[in-house]
Coordinates of C-alpha atoms in Angstrom, one line a residue:
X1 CA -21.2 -4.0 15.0
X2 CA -17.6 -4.4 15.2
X3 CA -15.5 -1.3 16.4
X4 CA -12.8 -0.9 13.8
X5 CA -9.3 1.3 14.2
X6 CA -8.8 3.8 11.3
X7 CA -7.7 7.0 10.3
X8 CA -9.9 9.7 8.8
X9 CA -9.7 13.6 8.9
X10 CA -12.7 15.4 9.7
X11 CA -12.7 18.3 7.1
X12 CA -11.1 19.6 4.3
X13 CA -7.9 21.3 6.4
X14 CA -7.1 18.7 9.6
X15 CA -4.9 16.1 8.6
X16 CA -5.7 12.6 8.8
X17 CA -5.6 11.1 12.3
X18 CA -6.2 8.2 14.5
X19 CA -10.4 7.6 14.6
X20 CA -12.9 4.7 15.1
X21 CA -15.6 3.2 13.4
X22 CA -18.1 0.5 12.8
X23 CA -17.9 -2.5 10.5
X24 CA -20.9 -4.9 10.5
X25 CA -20.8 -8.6 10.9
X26 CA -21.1 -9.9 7.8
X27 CA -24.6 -10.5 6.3
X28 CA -26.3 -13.3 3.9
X29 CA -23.2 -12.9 0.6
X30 CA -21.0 -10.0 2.8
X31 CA -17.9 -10.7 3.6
X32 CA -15.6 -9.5 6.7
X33 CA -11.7 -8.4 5.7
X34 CA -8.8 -8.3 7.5
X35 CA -7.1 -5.1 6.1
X36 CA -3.6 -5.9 5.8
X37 CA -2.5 -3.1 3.6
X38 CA -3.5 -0.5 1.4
X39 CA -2.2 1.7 -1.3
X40 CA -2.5 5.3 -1.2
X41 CA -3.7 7.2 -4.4
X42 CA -3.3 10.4 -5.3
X43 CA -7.2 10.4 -5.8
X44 CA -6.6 10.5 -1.7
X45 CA -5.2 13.6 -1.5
X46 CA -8.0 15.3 -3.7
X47 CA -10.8 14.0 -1.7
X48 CA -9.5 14.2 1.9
X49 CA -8.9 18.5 0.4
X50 CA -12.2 18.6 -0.8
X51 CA -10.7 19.2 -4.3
X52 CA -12.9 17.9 -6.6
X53 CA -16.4 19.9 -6.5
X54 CA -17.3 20.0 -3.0
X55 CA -18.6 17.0 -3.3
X56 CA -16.3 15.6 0.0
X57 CA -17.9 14.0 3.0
X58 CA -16.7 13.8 6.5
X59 CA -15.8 12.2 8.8
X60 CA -13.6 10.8 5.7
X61 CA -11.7 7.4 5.9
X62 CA -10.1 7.5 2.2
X63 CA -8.8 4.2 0.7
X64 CA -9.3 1.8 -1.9
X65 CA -6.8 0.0 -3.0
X66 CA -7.3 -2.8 -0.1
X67 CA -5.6 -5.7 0.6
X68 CA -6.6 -8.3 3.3
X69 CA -7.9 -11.9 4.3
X70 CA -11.3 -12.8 4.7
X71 CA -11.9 -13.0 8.4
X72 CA -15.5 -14.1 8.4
X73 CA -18.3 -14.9 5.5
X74 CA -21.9 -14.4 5.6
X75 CA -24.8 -17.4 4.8
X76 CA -24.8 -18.0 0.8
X77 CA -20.8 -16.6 0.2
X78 CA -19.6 -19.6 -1.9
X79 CA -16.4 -17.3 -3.9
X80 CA -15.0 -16.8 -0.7
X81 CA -13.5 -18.9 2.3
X82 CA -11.7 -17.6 5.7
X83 CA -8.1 -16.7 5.1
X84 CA -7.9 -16.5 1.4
X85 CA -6.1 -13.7 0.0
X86 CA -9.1 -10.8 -1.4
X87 CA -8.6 -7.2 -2.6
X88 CA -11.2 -4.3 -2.8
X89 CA -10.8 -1.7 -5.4
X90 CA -12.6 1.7 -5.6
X91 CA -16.3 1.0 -5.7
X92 CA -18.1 -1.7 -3.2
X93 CA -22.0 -2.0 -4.8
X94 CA -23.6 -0.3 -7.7
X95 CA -27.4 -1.0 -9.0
X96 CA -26.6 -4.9 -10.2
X97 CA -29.5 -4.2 -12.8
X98 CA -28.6 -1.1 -15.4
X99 CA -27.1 -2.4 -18.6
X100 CA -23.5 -1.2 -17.6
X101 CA -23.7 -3.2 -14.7
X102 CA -25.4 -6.1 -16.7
X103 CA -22.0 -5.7 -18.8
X104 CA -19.8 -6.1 -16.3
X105 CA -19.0 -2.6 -16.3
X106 CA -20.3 -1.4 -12.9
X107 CA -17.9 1.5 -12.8
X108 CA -20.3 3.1 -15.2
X109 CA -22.9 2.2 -13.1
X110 CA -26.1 4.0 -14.5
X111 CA -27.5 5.0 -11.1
X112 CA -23.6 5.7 -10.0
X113 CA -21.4 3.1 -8.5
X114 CA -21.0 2.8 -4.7
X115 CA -17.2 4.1 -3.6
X116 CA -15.6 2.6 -1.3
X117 CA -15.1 5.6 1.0
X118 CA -16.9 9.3 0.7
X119 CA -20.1 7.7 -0.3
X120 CA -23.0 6.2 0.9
X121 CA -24.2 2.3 0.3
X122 CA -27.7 1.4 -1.2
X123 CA -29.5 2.8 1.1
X124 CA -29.0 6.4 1.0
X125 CA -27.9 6.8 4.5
X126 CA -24.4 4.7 5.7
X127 CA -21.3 6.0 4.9
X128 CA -19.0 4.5 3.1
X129 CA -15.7 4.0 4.5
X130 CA -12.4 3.5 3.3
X131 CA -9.1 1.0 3.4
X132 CA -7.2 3.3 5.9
X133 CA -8.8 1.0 8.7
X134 CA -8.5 -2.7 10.2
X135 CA -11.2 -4.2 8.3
X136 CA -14.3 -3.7 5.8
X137 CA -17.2 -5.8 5.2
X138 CA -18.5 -6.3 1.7
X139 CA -20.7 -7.9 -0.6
X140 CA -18.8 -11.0 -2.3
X141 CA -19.7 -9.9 -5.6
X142 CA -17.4 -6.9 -5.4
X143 CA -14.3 -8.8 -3.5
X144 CA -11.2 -10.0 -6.2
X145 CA -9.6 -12.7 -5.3
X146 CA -5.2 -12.2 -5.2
X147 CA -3.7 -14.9 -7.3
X148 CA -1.4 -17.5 -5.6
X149 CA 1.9 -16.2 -5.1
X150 CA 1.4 -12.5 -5.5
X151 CA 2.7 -10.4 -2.9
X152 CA 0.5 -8.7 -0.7
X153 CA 1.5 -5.6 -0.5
X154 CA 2.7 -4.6 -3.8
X155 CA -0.5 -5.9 -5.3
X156 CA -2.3 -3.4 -3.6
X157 CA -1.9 -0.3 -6.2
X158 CA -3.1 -2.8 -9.0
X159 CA -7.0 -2.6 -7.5
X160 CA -6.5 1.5 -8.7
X161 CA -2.9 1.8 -10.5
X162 CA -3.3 -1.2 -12.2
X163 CA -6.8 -1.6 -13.6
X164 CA -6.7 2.1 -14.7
X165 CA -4.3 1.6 -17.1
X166 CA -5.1 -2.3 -17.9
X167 CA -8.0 -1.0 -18.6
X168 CA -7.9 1.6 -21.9
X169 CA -5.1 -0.8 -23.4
X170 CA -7.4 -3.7 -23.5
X171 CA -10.7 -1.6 -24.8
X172 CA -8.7 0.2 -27.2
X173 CA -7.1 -2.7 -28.4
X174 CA -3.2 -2.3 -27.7
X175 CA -1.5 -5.4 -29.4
X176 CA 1.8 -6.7 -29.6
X177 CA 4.0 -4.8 -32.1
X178 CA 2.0 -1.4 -31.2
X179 CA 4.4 1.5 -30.6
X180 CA 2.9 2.9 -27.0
X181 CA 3.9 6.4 -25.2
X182 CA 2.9 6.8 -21.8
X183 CA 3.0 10.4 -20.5
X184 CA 3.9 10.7 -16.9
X185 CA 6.0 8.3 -14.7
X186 CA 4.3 8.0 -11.5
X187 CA 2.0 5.9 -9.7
X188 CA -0.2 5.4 -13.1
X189 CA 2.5 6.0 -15.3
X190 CA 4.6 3.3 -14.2
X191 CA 1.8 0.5 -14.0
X192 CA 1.2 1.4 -17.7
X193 CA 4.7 0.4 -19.0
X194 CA 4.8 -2.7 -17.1
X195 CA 1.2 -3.5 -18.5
X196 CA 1.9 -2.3 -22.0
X197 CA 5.4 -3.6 -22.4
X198 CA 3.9 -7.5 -21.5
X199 CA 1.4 -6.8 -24.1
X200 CA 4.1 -6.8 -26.6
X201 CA 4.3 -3.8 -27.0
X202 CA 7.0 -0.8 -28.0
X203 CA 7.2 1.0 -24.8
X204 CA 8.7 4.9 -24.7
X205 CA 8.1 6.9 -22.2
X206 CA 7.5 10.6 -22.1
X207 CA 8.4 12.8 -18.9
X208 CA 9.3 16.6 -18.0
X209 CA 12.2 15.1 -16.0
X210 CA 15.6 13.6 -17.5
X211 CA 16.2 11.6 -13.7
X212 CA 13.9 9.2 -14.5
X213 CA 15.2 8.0 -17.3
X214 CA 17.1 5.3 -15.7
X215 CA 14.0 4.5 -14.1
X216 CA 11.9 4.1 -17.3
X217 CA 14.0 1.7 -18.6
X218 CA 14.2 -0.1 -15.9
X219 CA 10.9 -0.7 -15.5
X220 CA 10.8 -2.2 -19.2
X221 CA 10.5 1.2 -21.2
X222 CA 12.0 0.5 -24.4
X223 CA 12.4 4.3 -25.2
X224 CA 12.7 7.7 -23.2
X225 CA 12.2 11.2 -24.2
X226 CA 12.4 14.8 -22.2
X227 CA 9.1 16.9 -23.6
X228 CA 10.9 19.9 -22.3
X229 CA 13.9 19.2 -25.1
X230 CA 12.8 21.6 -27.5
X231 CA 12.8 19.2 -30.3
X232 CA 11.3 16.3 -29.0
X233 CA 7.8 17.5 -30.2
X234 CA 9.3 17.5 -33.5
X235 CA 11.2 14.5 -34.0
X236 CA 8.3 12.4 -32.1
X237 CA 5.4 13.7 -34.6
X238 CA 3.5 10.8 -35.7
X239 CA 5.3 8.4 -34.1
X240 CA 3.0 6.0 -31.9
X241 CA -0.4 3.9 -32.2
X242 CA -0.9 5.1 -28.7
X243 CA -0.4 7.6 -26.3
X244 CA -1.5 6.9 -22.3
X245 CA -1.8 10.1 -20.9
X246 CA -1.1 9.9 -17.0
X247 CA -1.0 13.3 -15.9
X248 CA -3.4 15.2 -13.7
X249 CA -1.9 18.3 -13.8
X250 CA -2.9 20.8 -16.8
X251 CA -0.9 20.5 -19.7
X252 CA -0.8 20.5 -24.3
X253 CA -3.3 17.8 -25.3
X254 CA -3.1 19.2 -28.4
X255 CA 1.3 18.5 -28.4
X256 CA 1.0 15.3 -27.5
X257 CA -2.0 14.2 -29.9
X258 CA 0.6 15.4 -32.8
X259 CA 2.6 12.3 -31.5
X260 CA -0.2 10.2 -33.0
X261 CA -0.2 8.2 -36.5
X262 CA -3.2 8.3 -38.4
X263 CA -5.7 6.5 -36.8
X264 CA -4.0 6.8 -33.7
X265 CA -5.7 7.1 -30.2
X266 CA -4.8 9.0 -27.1
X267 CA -6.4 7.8 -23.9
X268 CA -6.6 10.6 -20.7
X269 CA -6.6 9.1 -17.1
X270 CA -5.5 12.1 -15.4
X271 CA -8.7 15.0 -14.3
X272 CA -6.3 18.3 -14.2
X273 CA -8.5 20.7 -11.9
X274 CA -9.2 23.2 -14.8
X275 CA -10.6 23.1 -18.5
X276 CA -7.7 22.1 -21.1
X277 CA -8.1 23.9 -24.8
X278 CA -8.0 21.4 -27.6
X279 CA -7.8 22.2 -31.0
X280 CA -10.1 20.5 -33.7
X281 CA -7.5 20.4 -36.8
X282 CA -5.1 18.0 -34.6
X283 CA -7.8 15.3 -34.8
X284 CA -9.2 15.9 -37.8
X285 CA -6.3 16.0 -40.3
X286 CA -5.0 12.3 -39.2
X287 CA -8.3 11.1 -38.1
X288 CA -6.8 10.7 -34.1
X289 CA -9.3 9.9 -31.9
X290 CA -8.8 11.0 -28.1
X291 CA -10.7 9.0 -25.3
X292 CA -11.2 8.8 -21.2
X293 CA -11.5 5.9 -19.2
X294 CA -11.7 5.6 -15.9
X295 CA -11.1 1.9 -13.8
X296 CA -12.4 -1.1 -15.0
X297 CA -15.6 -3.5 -13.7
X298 CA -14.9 -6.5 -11.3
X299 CA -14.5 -9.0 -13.9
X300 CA -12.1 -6.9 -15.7
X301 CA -10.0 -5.9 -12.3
X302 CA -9.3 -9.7 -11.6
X303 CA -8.4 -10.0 -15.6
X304 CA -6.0 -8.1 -15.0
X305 CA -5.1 -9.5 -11.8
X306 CA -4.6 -12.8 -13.5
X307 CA -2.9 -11.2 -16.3
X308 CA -0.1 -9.5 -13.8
X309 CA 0.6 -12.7 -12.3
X310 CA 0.8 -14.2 -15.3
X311 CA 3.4 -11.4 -16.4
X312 CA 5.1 -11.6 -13.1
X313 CA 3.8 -7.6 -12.5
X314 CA 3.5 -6.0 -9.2
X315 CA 3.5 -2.2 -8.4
X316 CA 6.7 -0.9 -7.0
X317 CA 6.1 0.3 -3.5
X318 CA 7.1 2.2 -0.5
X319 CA 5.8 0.4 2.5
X320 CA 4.9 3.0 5.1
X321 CA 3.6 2.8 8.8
X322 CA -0.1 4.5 9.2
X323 CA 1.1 7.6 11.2
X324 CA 3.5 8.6 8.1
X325 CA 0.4 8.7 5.7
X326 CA 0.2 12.7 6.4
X327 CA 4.1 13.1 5.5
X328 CA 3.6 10.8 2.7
X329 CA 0.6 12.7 1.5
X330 CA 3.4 16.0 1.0
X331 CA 5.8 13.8 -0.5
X332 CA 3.2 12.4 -3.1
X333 CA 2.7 16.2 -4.1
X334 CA 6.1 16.5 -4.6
X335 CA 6.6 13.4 -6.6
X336 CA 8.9 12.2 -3.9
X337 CA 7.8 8.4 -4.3
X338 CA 8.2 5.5 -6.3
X339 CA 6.6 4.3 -6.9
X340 CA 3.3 4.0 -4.6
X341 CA 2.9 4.4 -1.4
X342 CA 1.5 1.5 0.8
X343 CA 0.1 1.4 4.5
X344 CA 0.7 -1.6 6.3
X345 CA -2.6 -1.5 8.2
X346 CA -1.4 -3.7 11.1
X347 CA 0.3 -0.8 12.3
X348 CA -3.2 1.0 13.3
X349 CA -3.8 -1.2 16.2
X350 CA -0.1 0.4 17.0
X351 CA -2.1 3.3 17.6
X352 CA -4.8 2.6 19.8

């Protein structure tokens, strides 16, 4: 066993702080990674607070949006080779057998999908933990490989960020020529108008604040529109093919499905913490449909990792040493970031 810097917090009130654990050498199709860096979700936040259910385990070690190079490779890896550039995203295992994961959709893992931190592996018994540490070992069949030329640390986000919103647009079929609104310009928010715009689509972007306006267009928003403008609403009603909702917080499903055409669809990424009312008549007279979808399978993640370098697409980043995740976690409630933040893991053996 390999003793491994990291930083976890050890219940639902301490903040996250320097810590040790064990990584195995890697066994028959495992596969040791450096950690170089990793992004930092707000997903984060909610488990390290024990904000989802109870369902939180500690000692935690949250993080999976990792970035690294393979280090070492167990007998029978043939994907993988020491020092090429890998990523890990949320989930490390699932059953391999179900007919989800038969698909190639092992985030709907029948028998539930193995997380890369505050779960257990196969077995029941070892904890799972996270990217916040200076290297993971993992079965090859769950490792993406980081197209030539990418940069490191900005394609972090895109193992979360990314293939969350890459995801809905390609199974709901989001086309050049498709008029697109994307509700929320954050971490999400801002993957899905770099994703959606290189899909050809018409890209407007909806927000609660007027500031990031300049922003949106920017980052290749055709369109921008304040919801608090009282007649936004109005003059939006019917307007778009799609609508990617990006928000966790509570808020009018029912408002923004009126934005839809006919036929239209409105995807949610976003879990607010409490029930959200939705009226039938919204969906029924224009026959809107309104969906969920959560990350996407490993053939799907390195689609879209392909796809982004393809499209020249990285996540916009803050780069942050490990001992600022705690401030950064404060600033990430207060929207104080932009776009992502991102630990460069080196710095934990800064803090031995």
């Amino acid at each position: 066993m390999l003793d491994t810097p990291a930083y976890a917090t050890s219940d639902a009130s301490s903040p996250l702080a320097p810590f040790t654990i064990e990584r195995r050498e890697p066994r028959a199709g495992e596969v040791l990674i450096d950690i170089l860096y990793c992004g930092v979700c707000h997903s984060d936040i909610h488990q390290v607070r024990n904000e989802w259910g109870g369902n939180s385990l500690y000692p935690m070690v949250p993080g999976h949006e990792i970035i690294g190079r393979v280090a070492r490779v167990g007998d029978g890896v043939t994907a993988f080779k020491p020092g090429d550039a890998v990523g890990v995203g949320c989930f490390v295992d699932s059953c391999r057998s179900c007919a989800q994961c038969e698909a190639g959709e092992e985030q709907y893992c029948e028998k539930g999908m193995t997380a890369t931190y505050n779960g257990v592996e196969r077995d029941g018994t070892t904890p799972t933990f996270g990217g916040y540490s200076t290297r993971i070992t993992v079965d090859q069949a769950y490792v993406l490989r980081i197209p030539d030329g990418m940069p490191l640390d900005r394609a972090a986000p895109l193992l979360c960020a990314g293939i969350t919103t890459y995801s809905p647009m390609k199974h709901y079929g989001v086309q050049a020529g498709d008029k697109v609104a994307v509700v929320g310009l954050g971490g999400l928010g801002h993957m899905a108008v770099k994703i959606a715009r290189a899909l050809g689509a018409e890209v407007t972007v909806l927000s609660t604040s007027a500031s990031k306006r300049e922003d949106a267009l920017a980052l290749g928003a055709h369109k921008f529109a304040v919801t608090r403008e009282p007649d936004t609403f109005k003059q939006l009603a019917g307007s778009f093919d799609f609508v990617i909702d990006a928000v966790s917080a509570a808020h009018d499903y029912n408002a923004y499905l009126s934005l839809l055409k006919t036929d239209g669809t409105m995807v949610l990424l976003g879990i607010p913490d409490q029930p959200v009312p939705l009226a039938a008549g919204v969906l029924v007279m224009q026959r809107r449909k309104l969906g969920g979808s959560l990350i996407g399978g490993i053939r799907e993640t390195q689609e879209m990792l392909d796809f982004c370098a393809e499209h020249d697409i990285a996540s916009d980043i803050e780069l942050i040493d490990i001992g600022q995740v705690n401030d950064a976690y404060e600033r990430m409630i207060k929207g104080d970031v932009r776009y992502r933040f991102v630990i460069d893991c080196m710095s934990l053996e800064r803090t031995q």
